[in-house]
């Protein structure tokens, strides 16, 4: 049976590996930002103590450059984390905050110190001019690295998976298969092929992309725990269960994300005689 639906789940989810990588990157980003803000606080303390009233330009330049380096490092790490585990574009506030957090933190790490430098009446004019100008430039450059103009989203990754799985199934060049979506798209395409091979019979010599799984609890859209999907509703594991049916795509969308390991047994129970493909 031909299924015109994209062979992926409607709701992309980060894998455990992706979530772990994102968490690690966000931790390092947070540490970098803490160092940057710590450098700012140290600079403010020195400024209040009058350390920059007479020269010491190299020291304040070093502080500003150090703040910029750690702020930029944090921004790049945070962006990398968002590529592994993006936010939902439909949640506007969370999406904006997660993707523009680097720019916000950078401004926090720079603006108070630069303002105090420019407004300090006791600082040497030449030192104030150079340090204030450099601080403003570094603040802009670092903040730009924290801005995400086209941030990834769950919705975008779902679209990418749609294209990727279609390309895999039809043998096209896999131009849409980025590392972030390829594994899940491949899993769904592989399961679709296995189900099609296992459900061949006289009425459906090409097989069917139709599977059966335990329905989500209490009318939920998605099961809280992963389930197995089966070849027909009459198999023994589904006895006395509330069962949903649909394509492999729809099964994955409801968290039925594993094909049964008892294909031979279920083929006999369902009346299918063809052997499932092991590829």
JSON list of C-alpha atoms in Angstrom, two decimals, residues 11 26 45 85 93 96 113 128 151 155 158 160 163-164 168 170 185 190 196 209 211 221 248 271:
[
{"chain": "A", "resi": 11, "resn": "UNK", "atom": "CA", "xyz": [7.18, 15.57, 16.67]},
{"chain": "A", "resi": 26, "resn": "UNK", "atom": "CA", "xyz": [25.38, 24.35, 28.22]},
{"chain": "A", "resi": 45, "resn": "UNK", "atom": "CA", "xyz": [35.91, 46.73, 42.05]},
{"chain": "A", "resi": 85, "resn": "UNK", "atom": "CA", "xyz": [18.42, 20.20, 21.54]},
{"chain": "A", "resi": 93, "resn": "UNK", "atom": "CA", "xyz": [9.02, 33.39, 24.78]},
{"chain": "A", "resi": 96, "resn": "UNK", "atom": "CA", "xyz": [13.48, 33.71, 22.01]},
{"chain": "A", "resi": 113, "resn": "UNK", "atom": "CA", "xyz": [31.55, 48.18, 33.32]},
{"chain": "A", "resi": 128, "resn": "UNK", "atom": "CA", "xyz": [38.86, 56.56, 29.58]},
{"chain": "A", "resi": 151, "resn": "UNK", "atom": "CA", "xyz": [17.93, 29.37, 15.14]},
{"chain": "A", "resi": 155, "resn": "UNK", "atom": "CA", "xyz": [9.44, 22.24, 13.98]},
{"chain": "A", "resi": 158, "resn": "UNK", "atom": "CA", "xyz": [10.67, 17.73, 11.96]},
{"chain": "A", "resi": 160, "resn": "UNK", "atom": "CA", "xyz": [14.13, 18.13, 7.86]},
{"chain": "A", "resi": 163, "resn": "UNK", "atom": "CA", "xyz": [12.67, 15.23, 3.75]},
{"chain": "A", "resi": 164, "resn": "UNK", "atom": "CA", "xyz": [15.48, 13.00, 5.03]},
{"chain": "A", "resi": 168, "resn": "UNK", "atom": "CA", "xyz": [16.28, 7.45, 2.30]},
{"chain": "A", "resi": 170, "resn": "UNK", "atom": "CA", "xyz": [13.23, 6.50, -2.31]},
{"chain": "A", "resi": 185, "resn": "UNK", "atom": "CA", "xyz": [14.77, 9.40, 10.00]},
{"chain": "A", "resi": 190, "resn": "UNK", "atom": "CA", "xyz": [14.05, 1.11, 8.17]},
{"chain": "A", "resi": 196, "resn": "UNK", "atom": "CA", "xyz": [6.12, -3.56, 4.42]},
{"chain": "A", "resi": 209, "resn": "UNK", "atom": "CA", "xyz": [2.64, 0.41, 6.01]},
{"chain": "A", "resi": 211, "resn": "UNK", "atom": "CA", "xyz": [0.96, -1.20, 12.31]},
{"chain": "A", "resi": 221, "resn": "UNK", "atom": "CA", "xyz": [-1.87, 12.23, 22.33]},
{"chain": "A", "resi": 248, "resn": "UNK", "atom": "CA", "xyz": [4.84, 3.69, 11.22]},
{"chain": "A", "resi": 271, "resn": "UNK", "atom": "CA", "xyz": [-1.89, -14.60, 8.31]}
]
